[in-house]
Short mmCIF file of N, CA and C in Angstrom, two decimals:
data_model
loop_
_atom_site.label_atom_id
_atom_site.label_comp_id
_atom_site.label_asym_id
_atom_site.label_seq_id
_atom_site.Cartn_x
_atom_site.Cartn_y
_atom_site.Cartn_z
N MET A 291 2.51 0.31 8.15
CA MET A 291 3.52 -0.60 7.68
C MET A 291 4.88 0.01 7.96
N ASP A 292 5.68 -0.71 8.67
CA ASP A 292 7.00 -0.21 9.02
C ASP A 292 7.85 0.02 7.78
N GLY A 293 8.49 1.18 7.75
CA GLY A 293 9.41 1.49 6.67
C GLY A 293 8.78 2.07 5.42
N PHE A 294 7.49 2.32 5.43
CA PHE A 294 6.82 2.82 4.24
C PHE A 294 6.10 4.15 4.47
N ASN A 295 6.49 4.89 5.50
CA ASN A 295 5.83 6.17 5.78
C ASN A 295 5.94 7.14 4.62
N ASP A 296 7.02 7.05 3.85
CA ASP A 296 7.19 7.95 2.70
C ASP A 296 6.23 7.61 1.56
N CYS A 297 5.50 6.52 1.66
CA CYS A 297 4.53 6.11 0.65
C CYS A 297 3.10 6.48 1.04
N ILE A 298 2.94 7.10 2.21
CA ILE A 298 1.60 7.51 2.66
C ILE A 298 1.17 8.74 1.86
N ILE A 299 -0.08 8.69 1.37
CA ILE A 299 -0.60 9.83 0.62
C ILE A 299 -1.79 10.49 1.31
N GLY A 300 -2.24 9.92 2.42
CA GLY A 300 -3.34 10.54 3.15
C GLY A 300 -4.09 9.53 3.99
N TRP A 301 -5.34 9.89 4.25
CA TRP A 301 -6.22 9.08 5.08
C TRP A 301 -7.47 8.75 4.29
N CYS A 302 -8.05 7.60 4.58
CA CYS A 302 -9.29 7.17 3.94
C CYS A 302 -10.39 7.17 4.99
N GLU A 303 -11.47 7.87 4.69
CA GLU A 303 -12.63 7.90 5.59
C GLU A 303 -13.66 6.90 5.09
N ARG A 304 -14.24 6.16 6.05
CA ARG A 304 -15.27 5.18 5.71
C ARG A 304 -16.44 5.37 6.65
N ALA A 305 -17.63 5.17 6.16
CA ALA A 305 -18.84 5.36 6.96
C ALA A 305 -18.82 4.45 8.18
N ASN A 306 -19.06 5.03 9.34
CA ASN A 306 -19.18 4.29 10.60
C ASN A 306 -17.94 3.48 10.97
N MET A 307 -16.79 3.89 10.45
CA MET A 307 -15.54 3.20 10.76
C MET A 307 -14.45 4.24 11.00
N ASP A 308 -13.39 3.82 11.66
CA ASP A 308 -12.26 4.71 11.87
C ASP A 308 -11.55 4.97 10.55
N GLU A 309 -10.86 6.12 10.49
CA GLU A 309 -10.03 6.42 9.32
C GLU A 309 -8.86 5.45 9.27
N VAL A 310 -8.39 5.18 8.07
CA VAL A 310 -7.21 4.32 7.90
C VAL A 310 -6.22 5.03 6.99
N VAL A 311 -4.97 4.64 7.10
CA VAL A 311 -3.91 5.21 6.28
C VAL A 311 -4.07 4.76 4.83
N ALA A 312 -3.82 5.69 3.90
CA ALA A 312 -3.85 5.39 2.47
C ALA A 312 -2.44 5.49 1.91
N TYR A 313 -2.01 4.43 1.24
CA TYR A 313 -0.68 4.36 0.64
C TYR A 313 -0.78 4.43 -0.88
N ASP A 314 0.26 4.98 -1.50
CA ASP A 314 0.39 4.96 -2.96
C ASP A 314 0.97 3.60 -3.36
N LYS A 315 0.18 2.81 -4.03
CA LYS A 315 0.57 1.46 -4.44
C LYS A 315 1.90 1.45 -5.20
N TRP A 316 2.06 2.36 -6.16
CA TRP A 316 3.24 2.34 -7.01
C TRP A 316 4.48 2.84 -6.29
N LYS A 317 4.33 3.73 -5.33
CA LYS A 317 5.49 4.14 -4.52
C LYS A 317 6.01 2.96 -3.72
N ILE A 318 5.10 2.16 -3.20
CA ILE A 318 5.50 0.97 -2.44
C ILE A 318 6.26 0.01 -3.34
N ILE A 319 5.72 -0.26 -4.51
CA ILE A 319 6.36 -1.21 -5.42
C ILE A 319 7.74 -0.69 -5.84
N GLU A 320 7.86 0.59 -6.13
CA GLU A 320 9.16 1.17 -6.49
C GLU A 320 10.15 1.05 -5.33
N LYS A 321 9.67 1.26 -4.12
CA LYS A 321 10.55 1.14 -2.95
C LYS A 321 11.04 -0.30 -2.79
N LEU A 322 10.16 -1.25 -3.00
CA LEU A 322 10.55 -2.66 -2.93
C LEU A 322 11.60 -2.98 -4.00
N LYS A 323 11.43 -2.44 -5.21
CA LYS A 323 12.41 -2.66 -6.27
C LYS A 323 13.76 -2.05 -5.91
N LYS A 324 13.75 -0.87 -5.30
CA LYS A 324 15.00 -0.22 -4.88
C LYS A 324 15.71 -1.01 -3.79
N SER A 325 14.96 -1.84 -3.07
CA SER A 325 15.57 -2.65 -2.01
C SER A 325 16.27 -3.89 -2.57
N GLY A 326 16.16 -4.09 -3.89
CA GLY A 326 16.85 -5.20 -4.52
C GLY A 326 15.95 -6.23 -5.17
N MET A 327 14.64 -6.08 -5.06
CA MET A 327 13.73 -7.03 -5.69
C MET A 327 13.60 -6.71 -7.17
N THR A 328 13.33 -7.75 -7.96
CA THR A 328 12.98 -7.53 -9.36
C THR A 328 11.56 -6.96 -9.39
N GLY A 329 11.14 -6.50 -10.56
CA GLY A 329 9.78 -6.00 -10.68
C GLY A 329 8.74 -7.05 -10.32
N LEU A 330 8.95 -8.27 -10.79
CA LEU A 330 8.01 -9.36 -10.50
C LEU A 330 8.01 -9.71 -9.02
N GLU A 331 9.19 -9.76 -8.41
CA GLU A 331 9.27 -10.05 -6.97
C GLU A 331 8.56 -8.96 -6.17
N ALA A 332 8.75 -7.71 -6.56
CA ALA A 332 8.12 -6.59 -5.85
C ALA A 332 6.60 -6.67 -5.96
N MET A 333 6.10 -6.98 -7.15
CA MET A 333 4.65 -7.10 -7.34
C MET A 333 4.10 -8.26 -6.52
N ASP A 334 4.77 -9.40 -6.59
CA ASP A 334 4.32 -10.57 -5.81
C ASP A 334 4.31 -10.26 -4.32
N TYR A 335 5.38 -9.64 -3.84
CA TYR A 335 5.48 -9.31 -2.42
C TYR A 335 4.36 -8.35 -2.03
N PHE A 336 4.15 -7.31 -2.82
CA PHE A 336 3.11 -6.33 -2.52
C PHE A 336 1.73 -7.00 -2.45
N TYR A 337 1.38 -7.75 -3.48
CA TYR A 337 0.04 -8.34 -3.52
C TYR A 337 -0.20 -9.38 -2.44
N PHE A 338 0.81 -10.15 -2.08
CA PHE A 338 0.63 -11.19 -1.08
C PHE A 338 0.77 -10.67 0.35
N ASN A 339 1.83 -9.90 0.61
CA ASN A 339 2.17 -9.52 1.98
C ASN A 339 1.60 -8.18 2.44
N GLN A 340 1.26 -7.31 1.53
CA GLN A 340 0.77 -6.00 1.92
C GLN A 340 -0.70 -5.83 1.55
N LEU A 341 -1.02 -5.86 0.28
CA LEU A 341 -2.43 -5.76 -0.12
C LEU A 341 -3.23 -6.94 0.43
N GLY A 342 -2.63 -8.11 0.48
CA GLY A 342 -3.33 -9.31 0.92
C GLY A 342 -3.42 -9.49 2.42
N ALA A 343 -2.83 -8.59 3.18
CA ALA A 343 -2.83 -8.73 4.64
C ALA A 343 -4.07 -8.07 5.25
N TRP A 344 -4.68 -8.75 6.19
CA TRP A 344 -5.76 -8.17 6.99
C TRP A 344 -5.25 -8.05 8.41
N VAL A 345 -5.16 -6.83 8.91
CA VAL A 345 -4.64 -6.60 10.26
C VAL A 345 -5.70 -5.97 11.16
N GLY A 346 -6.95 -6.25 10.85
CA GLY A 346 -8.04 -5.74 11.66
C GLY A 346 -8.63 -4.46 11.07
N GLU A 347 -9.39 -3.79 11.89
CA GLU A 347 -10.10 -2.58 11.45
C GLU A 347 -9.17 -1.49 10.93
N GLY A 348 -7.92 -1.51 11.36
CA GLY A 348 -6.97 -0.48 10.92
C GLY A 348 -6.19 -0.85 9.68
N THR A 349 -6.61 -1.91 8.98
CA THR A 349 -5.92 -2.32 7.76
C THR A 349 -5.89 -1.15 6.78
N PRO A 350 -4.71 -0.80 6.27
CA PRO A 350 -4.62 0.34 5.36
C PRO A 350 -5.24 0.05 4.00
N VAL A 351 -5.42 1.12 3.23
CA VAL A 351 -5.87 0.99 1.85
C VAL A 351 -4.72 1.39 0.93
N PHE A 352 -4.78 0.90 -0.30
CA PHE A 352 -3.74 1.15 -1.28
C PHE A 352 -4.38 1.78 -2.51
N ILE A 353 -3.91 2.95 -2.88
CA ILE A 353 -4.49 3.71 -3.97
C ILE A 353 -3.62 3.58 -5.21
N ASP A 354 -4.26 3.33 -6.36
CA ASP A 354 -3.56 3.27 -7.64
C ASP A 354 -3.77 4.60 -8.34
N LEU A 355 -2.79 5.49 -8.25
CA LEU A 355 -2.91 6.82 -8.83
C LEU A 355 -2.66 6.82 -10.34
N LYS A 356 -2.21 5.70 -10.90
CA LYS A 356 -1.93 5.62 -12.33
C LYS A 356 -3.14 5.14 -13.13
N LYS A 357 -4.08 4.49 -12.46
CA LYS A 357 -5.24 3.93 -13.16
C LYS A 357 -6.18 5.06 -13.58
N LYS A 358 -6.58 5.03 -14.83
CA LYS A 358 -7.49 6.05 -15.36
C LYS A 358 -8.93 5.70 -15.00
N LEU A 359 -9.70 6.74 -14.71
CA LEU A 359 -11.12 6.54 -14.40
C LEU A 359 -11.93 6.45 -15.67
#
């Protein structure tokens, strides 16, 4: 995703598939808010345009580091 390299936290390995980039979900949302979006706008944008996008086998994953196991 263009402009979000600072939100990359690593790579995700999947069986019999290529590795994909892993992003920190909350870093992305904070970056969107810093760009002028409200919290709700940032969440809506993230869920629809980033998490909701399928760009083929290289579609990135988004990790929620705040969620407790």
